[in-house]
PDB file of C-alpha atoms in Angstrom:
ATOM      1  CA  UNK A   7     -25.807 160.869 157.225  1.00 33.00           C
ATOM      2  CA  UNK A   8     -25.885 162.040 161.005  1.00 38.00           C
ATOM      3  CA  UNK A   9     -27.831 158.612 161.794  1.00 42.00           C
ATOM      4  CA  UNK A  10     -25.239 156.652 159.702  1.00 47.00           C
ATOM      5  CA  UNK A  11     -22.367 157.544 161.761  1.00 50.00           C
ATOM      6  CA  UNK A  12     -23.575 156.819 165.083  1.00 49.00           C
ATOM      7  CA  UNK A  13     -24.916 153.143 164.271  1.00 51.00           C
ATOM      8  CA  UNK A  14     -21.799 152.650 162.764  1.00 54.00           C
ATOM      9  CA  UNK A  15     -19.942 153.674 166.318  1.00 73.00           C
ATOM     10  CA  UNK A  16     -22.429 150.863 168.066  1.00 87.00           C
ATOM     11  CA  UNK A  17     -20.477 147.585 168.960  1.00 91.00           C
ATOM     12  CA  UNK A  18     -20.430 144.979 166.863  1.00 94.00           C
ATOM     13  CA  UNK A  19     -18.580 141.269 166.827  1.00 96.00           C
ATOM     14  CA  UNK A  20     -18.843 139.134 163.618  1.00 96.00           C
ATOM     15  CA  UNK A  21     -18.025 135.455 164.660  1.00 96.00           C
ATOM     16  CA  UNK A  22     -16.210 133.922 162.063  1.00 94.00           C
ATOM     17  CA  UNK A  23     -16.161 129.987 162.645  1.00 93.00           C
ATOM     18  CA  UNK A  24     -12.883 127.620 161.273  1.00 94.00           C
ATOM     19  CA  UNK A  25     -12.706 124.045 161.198  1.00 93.00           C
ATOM     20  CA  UNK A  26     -14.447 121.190 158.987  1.00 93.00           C
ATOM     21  CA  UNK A  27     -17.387 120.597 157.186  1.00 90.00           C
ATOM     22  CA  UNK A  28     -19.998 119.106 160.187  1.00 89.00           C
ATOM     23  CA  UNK A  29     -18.919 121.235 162.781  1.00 88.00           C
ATOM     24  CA  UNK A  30     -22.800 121.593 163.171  1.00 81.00           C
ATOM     25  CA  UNK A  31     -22.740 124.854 163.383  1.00 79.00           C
ATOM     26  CA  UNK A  32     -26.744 125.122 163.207  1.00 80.00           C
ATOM     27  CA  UNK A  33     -26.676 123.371 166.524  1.00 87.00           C
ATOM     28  CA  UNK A  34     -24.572 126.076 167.736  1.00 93.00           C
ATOM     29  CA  UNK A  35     -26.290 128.964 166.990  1.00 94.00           C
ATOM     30  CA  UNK A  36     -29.359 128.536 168.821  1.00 95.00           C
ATOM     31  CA  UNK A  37     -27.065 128.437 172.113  1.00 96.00           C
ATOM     32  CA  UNK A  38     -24.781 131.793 171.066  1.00 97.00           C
ATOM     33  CA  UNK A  39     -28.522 133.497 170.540  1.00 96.00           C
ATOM     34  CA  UNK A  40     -29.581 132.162 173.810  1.00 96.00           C
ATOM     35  CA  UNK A  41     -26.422 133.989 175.147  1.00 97.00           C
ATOM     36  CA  UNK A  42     -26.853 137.027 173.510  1.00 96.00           C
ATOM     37  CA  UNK A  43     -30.185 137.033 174.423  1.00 94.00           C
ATOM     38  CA  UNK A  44     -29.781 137.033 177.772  1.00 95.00           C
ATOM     39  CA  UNK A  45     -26.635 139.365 177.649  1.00 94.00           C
ATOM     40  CA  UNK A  46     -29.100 141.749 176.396  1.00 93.00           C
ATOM     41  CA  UNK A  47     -26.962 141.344 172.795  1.00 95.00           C
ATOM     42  CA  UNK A  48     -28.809 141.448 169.522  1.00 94.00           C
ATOM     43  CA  UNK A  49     -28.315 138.395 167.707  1.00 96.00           C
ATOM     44  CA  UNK A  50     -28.615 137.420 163.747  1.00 94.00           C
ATOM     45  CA  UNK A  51     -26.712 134.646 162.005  1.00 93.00           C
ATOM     46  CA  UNK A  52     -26.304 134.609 158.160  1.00 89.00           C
ATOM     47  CA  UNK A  53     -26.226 131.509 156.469  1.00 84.00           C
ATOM     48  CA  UNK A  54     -24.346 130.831 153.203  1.00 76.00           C
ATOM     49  CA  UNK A  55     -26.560 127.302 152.501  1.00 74.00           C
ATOM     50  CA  UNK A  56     -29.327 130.014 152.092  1.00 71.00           C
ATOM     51  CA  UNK A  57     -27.731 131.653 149.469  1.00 72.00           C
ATOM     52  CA  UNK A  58     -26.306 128.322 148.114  1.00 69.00           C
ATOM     53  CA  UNK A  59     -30.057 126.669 148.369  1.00 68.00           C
ATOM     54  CA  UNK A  60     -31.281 129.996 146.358  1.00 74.00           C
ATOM     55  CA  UNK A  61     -28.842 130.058 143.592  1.00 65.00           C
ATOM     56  CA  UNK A  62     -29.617 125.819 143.391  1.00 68.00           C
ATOM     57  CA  UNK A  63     -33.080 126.608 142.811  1.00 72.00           C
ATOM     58  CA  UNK A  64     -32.654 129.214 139.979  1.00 72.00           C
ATOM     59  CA  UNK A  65     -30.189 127.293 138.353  1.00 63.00           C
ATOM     60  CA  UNK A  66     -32.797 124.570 137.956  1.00 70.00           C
ATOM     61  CA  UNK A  67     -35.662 126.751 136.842  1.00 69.00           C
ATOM     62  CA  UNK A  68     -33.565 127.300 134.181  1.00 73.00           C
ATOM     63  CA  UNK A  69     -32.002 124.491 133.210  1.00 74.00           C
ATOM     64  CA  UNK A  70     -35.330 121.824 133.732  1.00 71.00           C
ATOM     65  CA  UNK A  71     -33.307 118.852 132.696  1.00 71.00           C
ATOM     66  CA  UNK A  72     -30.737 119.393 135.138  1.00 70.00           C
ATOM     67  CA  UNK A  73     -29.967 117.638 138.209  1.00 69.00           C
ATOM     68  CA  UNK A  74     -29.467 118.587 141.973  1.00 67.00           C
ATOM     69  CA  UNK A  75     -25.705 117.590 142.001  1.00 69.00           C
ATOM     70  CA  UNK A  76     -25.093 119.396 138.410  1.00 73.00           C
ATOM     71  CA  UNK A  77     -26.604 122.554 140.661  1.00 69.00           C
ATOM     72  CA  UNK A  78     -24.658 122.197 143.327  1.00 65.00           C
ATOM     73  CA  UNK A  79     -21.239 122.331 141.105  1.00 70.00           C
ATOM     74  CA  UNK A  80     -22.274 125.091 138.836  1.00 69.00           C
ATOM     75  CA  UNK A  81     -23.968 127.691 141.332  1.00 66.00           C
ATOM     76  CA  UNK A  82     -20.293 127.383 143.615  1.00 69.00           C
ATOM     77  CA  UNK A  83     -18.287 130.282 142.632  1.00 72.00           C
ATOM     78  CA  UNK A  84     -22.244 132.598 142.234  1.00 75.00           C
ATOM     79  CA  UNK A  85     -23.314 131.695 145.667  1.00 71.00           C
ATOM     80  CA  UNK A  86     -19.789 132.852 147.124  1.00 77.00           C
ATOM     81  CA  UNK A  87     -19.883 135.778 145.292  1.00 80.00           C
ATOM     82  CA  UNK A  88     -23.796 136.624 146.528  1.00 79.00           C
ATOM     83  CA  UNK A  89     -23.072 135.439 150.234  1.00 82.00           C
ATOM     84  CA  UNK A  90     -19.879 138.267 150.312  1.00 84.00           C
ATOM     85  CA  UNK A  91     -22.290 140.792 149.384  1.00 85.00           C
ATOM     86  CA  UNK A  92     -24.814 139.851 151.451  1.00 84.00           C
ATOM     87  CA  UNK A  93     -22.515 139.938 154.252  1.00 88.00           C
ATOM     88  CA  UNK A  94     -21.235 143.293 153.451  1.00 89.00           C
ATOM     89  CA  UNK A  95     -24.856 144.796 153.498  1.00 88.00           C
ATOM     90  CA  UNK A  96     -25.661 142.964 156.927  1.00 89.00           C
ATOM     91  CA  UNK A  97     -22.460 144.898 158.731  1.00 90.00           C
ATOM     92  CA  UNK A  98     -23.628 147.757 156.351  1.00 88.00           C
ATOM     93  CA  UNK A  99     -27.008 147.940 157.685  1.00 85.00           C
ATOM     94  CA  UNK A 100     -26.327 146.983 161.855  1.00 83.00           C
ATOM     95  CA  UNK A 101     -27.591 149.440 163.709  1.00 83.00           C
ATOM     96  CA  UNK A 102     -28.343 148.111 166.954  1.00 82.00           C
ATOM     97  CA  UNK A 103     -26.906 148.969 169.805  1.00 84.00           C
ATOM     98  CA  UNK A 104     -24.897 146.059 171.214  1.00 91.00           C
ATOM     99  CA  UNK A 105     -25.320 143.137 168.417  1.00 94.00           C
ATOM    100  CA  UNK A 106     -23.216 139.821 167.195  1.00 96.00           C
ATOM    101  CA  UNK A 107     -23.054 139.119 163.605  1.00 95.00           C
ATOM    102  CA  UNK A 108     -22.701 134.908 163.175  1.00 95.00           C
ATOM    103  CA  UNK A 109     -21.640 134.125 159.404  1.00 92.00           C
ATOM    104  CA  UNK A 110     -22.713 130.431 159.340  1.00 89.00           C
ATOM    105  CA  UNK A 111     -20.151 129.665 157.031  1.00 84.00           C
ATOM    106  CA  UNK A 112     -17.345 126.813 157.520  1.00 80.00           C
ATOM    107  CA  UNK A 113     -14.155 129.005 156.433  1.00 81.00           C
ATOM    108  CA  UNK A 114     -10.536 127.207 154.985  1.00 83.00           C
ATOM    109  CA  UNK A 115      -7.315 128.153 155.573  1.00 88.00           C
ATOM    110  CA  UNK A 116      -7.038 130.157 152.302  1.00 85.00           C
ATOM    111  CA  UNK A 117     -10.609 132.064 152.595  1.00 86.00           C
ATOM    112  CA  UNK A 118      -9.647 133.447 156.439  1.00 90.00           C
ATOM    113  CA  UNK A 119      -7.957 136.414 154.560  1.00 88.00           C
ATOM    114  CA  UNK A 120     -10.606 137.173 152.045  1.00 89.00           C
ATOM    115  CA  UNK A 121     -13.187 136.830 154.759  1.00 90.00           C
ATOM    116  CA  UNK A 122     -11.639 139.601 157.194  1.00 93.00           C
ATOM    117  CA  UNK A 123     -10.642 141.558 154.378  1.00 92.00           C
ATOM    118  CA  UNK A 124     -14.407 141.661 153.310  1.00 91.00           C
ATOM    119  CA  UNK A 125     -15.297 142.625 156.771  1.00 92.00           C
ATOM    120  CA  UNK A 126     -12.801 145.326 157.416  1.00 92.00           C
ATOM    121  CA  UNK A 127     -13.892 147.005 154.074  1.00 91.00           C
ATOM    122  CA  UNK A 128     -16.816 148.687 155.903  1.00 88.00           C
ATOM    123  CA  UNK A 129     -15.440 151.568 158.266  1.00 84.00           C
ATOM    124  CA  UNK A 130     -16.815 150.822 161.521  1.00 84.00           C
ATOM    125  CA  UNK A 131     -15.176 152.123 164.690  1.00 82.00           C
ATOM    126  CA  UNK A 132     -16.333 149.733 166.882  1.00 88.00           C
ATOM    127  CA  UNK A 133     -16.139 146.445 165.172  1.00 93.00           C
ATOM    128  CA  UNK A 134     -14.789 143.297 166.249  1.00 95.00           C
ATOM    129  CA  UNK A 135     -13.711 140.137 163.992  1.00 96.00           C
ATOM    130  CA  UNK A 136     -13.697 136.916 166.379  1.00 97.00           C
ATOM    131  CA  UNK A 137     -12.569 133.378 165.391  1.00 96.00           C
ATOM    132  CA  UNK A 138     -14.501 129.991 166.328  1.00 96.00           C
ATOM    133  CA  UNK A 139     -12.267 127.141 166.187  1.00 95.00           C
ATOM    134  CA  UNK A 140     -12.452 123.597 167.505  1.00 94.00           C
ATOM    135  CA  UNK A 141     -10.710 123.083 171.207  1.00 92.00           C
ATOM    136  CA  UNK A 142      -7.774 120.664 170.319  1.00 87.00           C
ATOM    137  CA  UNK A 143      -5.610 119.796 173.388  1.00 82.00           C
ATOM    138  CA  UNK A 144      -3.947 117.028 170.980  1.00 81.00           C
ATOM    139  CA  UNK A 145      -3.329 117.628 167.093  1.00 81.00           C
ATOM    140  CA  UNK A 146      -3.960 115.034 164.666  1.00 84.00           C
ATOM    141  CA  UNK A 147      -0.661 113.704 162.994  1.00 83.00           C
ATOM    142  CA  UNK A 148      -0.731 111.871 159.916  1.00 81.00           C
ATOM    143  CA  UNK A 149       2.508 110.687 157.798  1.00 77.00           C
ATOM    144  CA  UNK A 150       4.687 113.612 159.041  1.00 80.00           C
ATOM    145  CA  UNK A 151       2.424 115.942 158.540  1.00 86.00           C
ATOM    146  CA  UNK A 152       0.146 117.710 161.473  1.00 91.00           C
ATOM    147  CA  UNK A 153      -3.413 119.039 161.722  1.00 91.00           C
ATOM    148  CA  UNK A 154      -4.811 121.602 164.632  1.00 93.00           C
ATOM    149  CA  UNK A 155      -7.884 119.056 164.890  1.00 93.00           C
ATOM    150  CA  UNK A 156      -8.067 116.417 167.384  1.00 88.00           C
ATOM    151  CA  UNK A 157      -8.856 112.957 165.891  1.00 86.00           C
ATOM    152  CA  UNK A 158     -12.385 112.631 167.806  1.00 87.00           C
ATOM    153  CA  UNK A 159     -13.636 116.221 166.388  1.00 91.00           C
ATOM    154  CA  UNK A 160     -12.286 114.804 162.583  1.00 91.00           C
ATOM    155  CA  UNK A 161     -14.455 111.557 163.310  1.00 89.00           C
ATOM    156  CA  UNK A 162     -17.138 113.435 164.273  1.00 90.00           C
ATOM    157  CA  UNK A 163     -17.057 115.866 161.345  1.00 91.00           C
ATOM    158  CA  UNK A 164     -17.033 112.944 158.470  1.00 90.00           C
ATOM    159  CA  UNK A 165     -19.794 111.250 160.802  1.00 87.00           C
ATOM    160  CA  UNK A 166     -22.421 114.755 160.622  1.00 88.00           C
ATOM    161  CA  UNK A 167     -21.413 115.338 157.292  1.00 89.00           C
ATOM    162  CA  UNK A 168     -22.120 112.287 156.174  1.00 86.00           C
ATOM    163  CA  UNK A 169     -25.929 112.228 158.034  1.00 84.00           C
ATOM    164  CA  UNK A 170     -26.789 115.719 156.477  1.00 78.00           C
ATOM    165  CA  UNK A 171     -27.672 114.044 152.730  1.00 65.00           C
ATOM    166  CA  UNK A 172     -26.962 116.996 150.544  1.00 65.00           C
ATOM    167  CA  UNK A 173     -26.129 116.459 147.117  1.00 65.00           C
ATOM    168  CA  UNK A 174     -23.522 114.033 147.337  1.00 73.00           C
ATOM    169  CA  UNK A 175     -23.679 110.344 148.028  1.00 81.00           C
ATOM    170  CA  UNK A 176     -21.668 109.279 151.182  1.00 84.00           C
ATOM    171  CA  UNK A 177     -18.378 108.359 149.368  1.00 85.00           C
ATOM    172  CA  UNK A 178     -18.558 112.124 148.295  1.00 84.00           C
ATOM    173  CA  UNK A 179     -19.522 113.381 151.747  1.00 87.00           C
ATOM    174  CA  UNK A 180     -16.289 111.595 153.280  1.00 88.00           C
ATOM    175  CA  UNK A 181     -14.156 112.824 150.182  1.00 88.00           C
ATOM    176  CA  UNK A 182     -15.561 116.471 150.672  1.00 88.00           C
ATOM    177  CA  UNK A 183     -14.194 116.450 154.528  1.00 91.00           C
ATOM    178  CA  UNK A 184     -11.312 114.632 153.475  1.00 90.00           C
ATOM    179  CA  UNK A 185     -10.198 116.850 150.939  1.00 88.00           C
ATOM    180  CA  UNK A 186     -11.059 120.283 153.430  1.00 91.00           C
ATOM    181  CA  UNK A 187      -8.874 118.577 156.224  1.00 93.00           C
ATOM    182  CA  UNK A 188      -5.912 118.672 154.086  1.00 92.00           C
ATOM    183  CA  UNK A 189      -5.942 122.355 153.867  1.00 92.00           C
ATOM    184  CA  UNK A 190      -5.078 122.648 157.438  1.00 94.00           C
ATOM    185  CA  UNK A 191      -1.986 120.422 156.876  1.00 92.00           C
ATOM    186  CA  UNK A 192       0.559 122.249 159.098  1.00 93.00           C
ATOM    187  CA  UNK A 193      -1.704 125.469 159.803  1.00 94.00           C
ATOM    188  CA  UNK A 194      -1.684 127.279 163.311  1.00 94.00           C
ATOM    189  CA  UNK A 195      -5.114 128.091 164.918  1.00 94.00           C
ATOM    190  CA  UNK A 196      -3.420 129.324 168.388  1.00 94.00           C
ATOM    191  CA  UNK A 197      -3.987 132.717 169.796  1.00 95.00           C
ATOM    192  CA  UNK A 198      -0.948 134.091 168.125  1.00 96.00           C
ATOM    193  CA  UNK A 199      -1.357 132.842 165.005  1.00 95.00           C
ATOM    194  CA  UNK A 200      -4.989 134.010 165.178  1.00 95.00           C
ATOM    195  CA  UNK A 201      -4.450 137.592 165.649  1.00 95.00           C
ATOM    196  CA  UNK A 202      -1.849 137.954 163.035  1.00 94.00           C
ATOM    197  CA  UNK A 203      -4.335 136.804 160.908  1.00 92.00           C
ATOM    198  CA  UNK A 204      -6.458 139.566 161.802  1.00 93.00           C
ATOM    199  CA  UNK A 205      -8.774 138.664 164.518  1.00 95.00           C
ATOM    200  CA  UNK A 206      -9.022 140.271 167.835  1.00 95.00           C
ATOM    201  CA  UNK A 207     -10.226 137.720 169.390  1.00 96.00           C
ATOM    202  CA  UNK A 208     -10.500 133.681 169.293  1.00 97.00           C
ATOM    203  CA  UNK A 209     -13.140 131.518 170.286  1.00 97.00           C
ATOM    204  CA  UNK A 210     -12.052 127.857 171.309  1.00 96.00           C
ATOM    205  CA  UNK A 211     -15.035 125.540 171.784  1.00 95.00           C
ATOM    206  CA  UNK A 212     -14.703 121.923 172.639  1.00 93.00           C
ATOM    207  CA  UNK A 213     -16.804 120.410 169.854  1.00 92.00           C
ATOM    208  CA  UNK A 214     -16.223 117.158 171.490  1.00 89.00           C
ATOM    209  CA  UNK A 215     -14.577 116.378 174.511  1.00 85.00           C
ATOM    210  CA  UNK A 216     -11.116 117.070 174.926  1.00 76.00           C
ATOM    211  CA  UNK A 217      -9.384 115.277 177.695  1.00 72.00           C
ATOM    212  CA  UNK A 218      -5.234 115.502 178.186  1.00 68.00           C
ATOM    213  CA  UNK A 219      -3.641 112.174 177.153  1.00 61.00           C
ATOM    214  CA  UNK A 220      -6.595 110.721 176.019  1.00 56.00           C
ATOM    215  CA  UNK A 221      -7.673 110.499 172.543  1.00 59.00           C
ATOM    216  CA  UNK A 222      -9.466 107.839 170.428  1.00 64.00           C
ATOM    217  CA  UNK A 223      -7.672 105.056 168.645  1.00 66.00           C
ATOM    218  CA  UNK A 224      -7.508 105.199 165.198  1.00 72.00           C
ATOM    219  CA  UNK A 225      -8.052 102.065 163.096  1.00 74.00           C
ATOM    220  CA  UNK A 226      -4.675 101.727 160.913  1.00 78.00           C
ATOM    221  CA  UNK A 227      -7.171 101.367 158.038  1.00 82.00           C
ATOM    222  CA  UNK A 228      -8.301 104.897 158.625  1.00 84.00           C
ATOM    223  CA  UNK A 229      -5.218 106.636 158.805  1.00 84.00           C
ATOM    224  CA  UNK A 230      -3.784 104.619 155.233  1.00 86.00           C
ATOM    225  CA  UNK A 231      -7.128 105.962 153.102  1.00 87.00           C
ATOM    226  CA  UNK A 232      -7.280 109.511 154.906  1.00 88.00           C
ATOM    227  CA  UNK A 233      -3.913 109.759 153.652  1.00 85.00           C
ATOM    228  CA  UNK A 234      -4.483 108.771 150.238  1.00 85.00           C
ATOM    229  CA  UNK A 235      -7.290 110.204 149.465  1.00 85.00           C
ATOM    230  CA  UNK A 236      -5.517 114.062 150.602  1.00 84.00           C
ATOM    231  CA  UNK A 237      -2.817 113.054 148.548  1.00 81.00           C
ATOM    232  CA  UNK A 238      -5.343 112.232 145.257  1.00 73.00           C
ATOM    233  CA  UNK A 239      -7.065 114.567 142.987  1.00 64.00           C
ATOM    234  CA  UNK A 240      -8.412 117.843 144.673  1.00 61.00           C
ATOM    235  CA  UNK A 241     -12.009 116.279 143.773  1.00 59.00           C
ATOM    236  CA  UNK A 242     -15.152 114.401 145.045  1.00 53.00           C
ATOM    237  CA  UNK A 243     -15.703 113.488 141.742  1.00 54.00           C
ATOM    238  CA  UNK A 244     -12.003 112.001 140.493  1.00 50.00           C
ATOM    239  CA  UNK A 245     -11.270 110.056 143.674  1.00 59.00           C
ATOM    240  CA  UNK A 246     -11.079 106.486 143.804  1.00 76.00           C
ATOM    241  CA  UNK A 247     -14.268 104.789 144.480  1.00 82.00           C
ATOM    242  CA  UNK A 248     -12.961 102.068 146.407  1.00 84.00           C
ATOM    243  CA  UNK A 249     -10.596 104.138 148.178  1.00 84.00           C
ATOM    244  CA  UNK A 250     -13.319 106.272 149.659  1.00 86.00           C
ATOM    245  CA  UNK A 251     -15.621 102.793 150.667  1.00 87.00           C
ATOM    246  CA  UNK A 252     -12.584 102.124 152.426  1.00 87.00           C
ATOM    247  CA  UNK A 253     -12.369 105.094 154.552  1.00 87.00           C
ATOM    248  CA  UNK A 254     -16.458 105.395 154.741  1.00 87.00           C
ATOM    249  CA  UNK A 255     -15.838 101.787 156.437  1.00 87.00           C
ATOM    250  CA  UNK A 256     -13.433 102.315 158.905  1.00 85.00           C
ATOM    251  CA  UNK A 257     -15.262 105.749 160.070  1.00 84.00           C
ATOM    252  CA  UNK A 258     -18.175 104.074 160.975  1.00 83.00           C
ATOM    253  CA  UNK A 259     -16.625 101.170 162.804  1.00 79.00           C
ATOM    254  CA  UNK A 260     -14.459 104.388 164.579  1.00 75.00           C
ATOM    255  CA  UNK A 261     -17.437 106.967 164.799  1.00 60.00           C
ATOM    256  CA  UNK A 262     -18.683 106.585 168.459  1.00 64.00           C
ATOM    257  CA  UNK A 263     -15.687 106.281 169.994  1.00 67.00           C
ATOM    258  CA  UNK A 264     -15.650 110.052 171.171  1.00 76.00           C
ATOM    259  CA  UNK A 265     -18.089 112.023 173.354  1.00 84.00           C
ATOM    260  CA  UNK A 266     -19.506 115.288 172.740  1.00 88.00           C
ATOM    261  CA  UNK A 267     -20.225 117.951 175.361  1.00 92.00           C
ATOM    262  CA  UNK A 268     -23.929 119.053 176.941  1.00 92.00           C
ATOM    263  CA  UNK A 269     -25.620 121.724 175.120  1.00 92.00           C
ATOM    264  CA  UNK A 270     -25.466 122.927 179.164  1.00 94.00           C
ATOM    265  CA  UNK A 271     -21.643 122.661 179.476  1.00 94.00           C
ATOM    266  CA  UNK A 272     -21.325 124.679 175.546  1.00 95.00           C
ATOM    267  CA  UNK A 273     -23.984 127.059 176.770  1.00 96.00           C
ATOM    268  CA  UNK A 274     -21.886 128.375 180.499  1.00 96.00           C
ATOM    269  CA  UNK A 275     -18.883 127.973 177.933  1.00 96.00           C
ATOM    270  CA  UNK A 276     -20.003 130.216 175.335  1.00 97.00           C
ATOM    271  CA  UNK A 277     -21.427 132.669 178.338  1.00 96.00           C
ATOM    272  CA  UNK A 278     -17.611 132.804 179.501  1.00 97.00           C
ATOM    273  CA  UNK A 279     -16.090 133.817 176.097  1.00 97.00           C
ATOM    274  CA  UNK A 280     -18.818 136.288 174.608  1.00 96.00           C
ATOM    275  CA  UNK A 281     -18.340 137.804 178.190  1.00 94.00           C
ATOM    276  CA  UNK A 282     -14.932 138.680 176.989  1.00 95.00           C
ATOM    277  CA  UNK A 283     -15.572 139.816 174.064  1.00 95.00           C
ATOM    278  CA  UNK A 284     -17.799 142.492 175.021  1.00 93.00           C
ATOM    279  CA  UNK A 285     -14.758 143.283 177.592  1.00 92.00           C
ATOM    280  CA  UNK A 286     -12.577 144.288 174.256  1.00 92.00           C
ATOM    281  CA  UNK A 287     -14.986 147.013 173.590  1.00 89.00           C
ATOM    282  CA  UNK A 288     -13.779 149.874 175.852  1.00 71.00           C
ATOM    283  CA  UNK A 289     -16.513 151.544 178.098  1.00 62.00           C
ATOM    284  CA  UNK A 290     -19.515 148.961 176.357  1.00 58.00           C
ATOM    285  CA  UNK A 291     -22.226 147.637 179.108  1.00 57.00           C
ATOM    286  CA  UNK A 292     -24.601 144.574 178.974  1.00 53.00           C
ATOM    287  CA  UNK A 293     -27.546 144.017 180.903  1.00 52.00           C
ATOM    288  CA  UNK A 294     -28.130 140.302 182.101  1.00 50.00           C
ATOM    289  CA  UNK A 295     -31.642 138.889 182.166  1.00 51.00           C
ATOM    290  CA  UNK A 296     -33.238 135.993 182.877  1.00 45.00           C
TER     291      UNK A 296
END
């Protein structure tokens, strides 16, 4: 009991990322480990495709008929519940010195609160909860209604979306980000807004690059399916057909329109902010290294 209440006084930061399916997030976490790394910072990312791959693959040892996509429907709401756990034991069982927790996990407006709520249920002193959103100089507006996403990082998240090839077809890979952008219709990812959320600290990373006054423009085809589609059924599966080859078409005449940063320039970036974040835990000392 002795040991278990001094790891759980060794600093810890969980990095929660926000934004849109295709964020590529696995590109990401090679550079925060390199970070860490040299920060002298113990590093460990969980990843909730993992779980979701798992719970796909004893869904269909059961079920021998069944098909990847059926799967990937039925093993949702299991996955989620065996990735929460999973993430419990993980801040459970940290007991290195100086370490940061990355839940490679795309998180909604409406699972922000769960997800710190799940994280604060373990009483450690010396815990941090830190937000990784998108840098937006520019919000997206569409029909009166405004997202904290530029229009280049929404191109580019349909675009990587649509080249991973899980278990959808592209019409339901452009649906899927379609339908995730309009739960950030009207939401507030700035600093403020952030910490009453709960997080101590936020994270903004230019996913692409975000330049004052300039931003791509948007085909008028784009903007007319986008909205219809977020104003459809909340499914990949009901949307129109159609409606969906119509967007899918005017993303890929749009889709290299933006530029994306060096893994250099994200690297020094992400130095800068996890240099911070070690400054919010009083008295706590890193050693650089090569």
């Amino acid at each position: 009991m002795e040991r278990s209440n001094q790891t759980l006084d060794n600093p810890l930061f969980i990095i929660l990322p926000i934004g849109l399916p295709g964020t590529s997030k696995k590109g990401l976490i090679p550079l925060f480990e390199r970070v860490c790394k040299t920060l002298g910072i113990s590093f460990e990312s969980i990843s909730n495709d993992d779980t979701r791959n798992q719970a796909i693959s004893q869904y269909l040892d059961l079920h021998k008929q069944g098909s990847k996509e059926t799967a990937f429907q039925a093993t949702r709401q299991k996955s989620t519940l065996t990735f929460d756990k999973y993430l419990k034991l993980k801040i459970e069982q940290s007991t290195e010195n100086f370490k940061c927790l990355f839940i490679d996990k795309t998180h909604p407006p409406d699972a922000i609160k769960k997800a710190i709520s799940i994280i604060r249920s373990i009483p450690r002193k010396n815990m941090k909860v830190i937000g990784l959103v998108p840098k937006c100089i520019k919000g997206y507006d569409l029909n009166r209604a405004e997202y904290p996403f530029s229009s280049s990082y929404i191109l580019y998240c349909f675009g990587e979306y649509i080249k991973q090839k899980r278990y959808e077809t592209d019409q339901e890979s452009v649906a899927t980000v379609a339908l995730f952008l309009r739960l950030f219709e009207n939401v507030d990812l700035g600093p403020s807004a952030m910490r009453w959320q709960g997080f101590d600290y936020t994270i903004y990373l230019p996913i692409t690059v975000e330049k004052p006054g300039q931003d791509i423009v948007i085909d008028a085809r784009f903007g007319k399916a986008l909205h219809q589609v977020m104003r459809g059924p909340p499914s990949t599966k009901s949307t129109d057909t159609a409606l969906l080859t119509e967007l899918l078409d005017s993303i890929n005449k749009m889709n290299h329109q933006f530029e994306v940063p060096s893994a250099e320039t994200l690297e020094a970036h992400i130095s800068d902010e996890i240099k911070k974040v070690v400054a919010l835990f009083k008295g706590a000392k890193i050693s650089i290294t090569d």
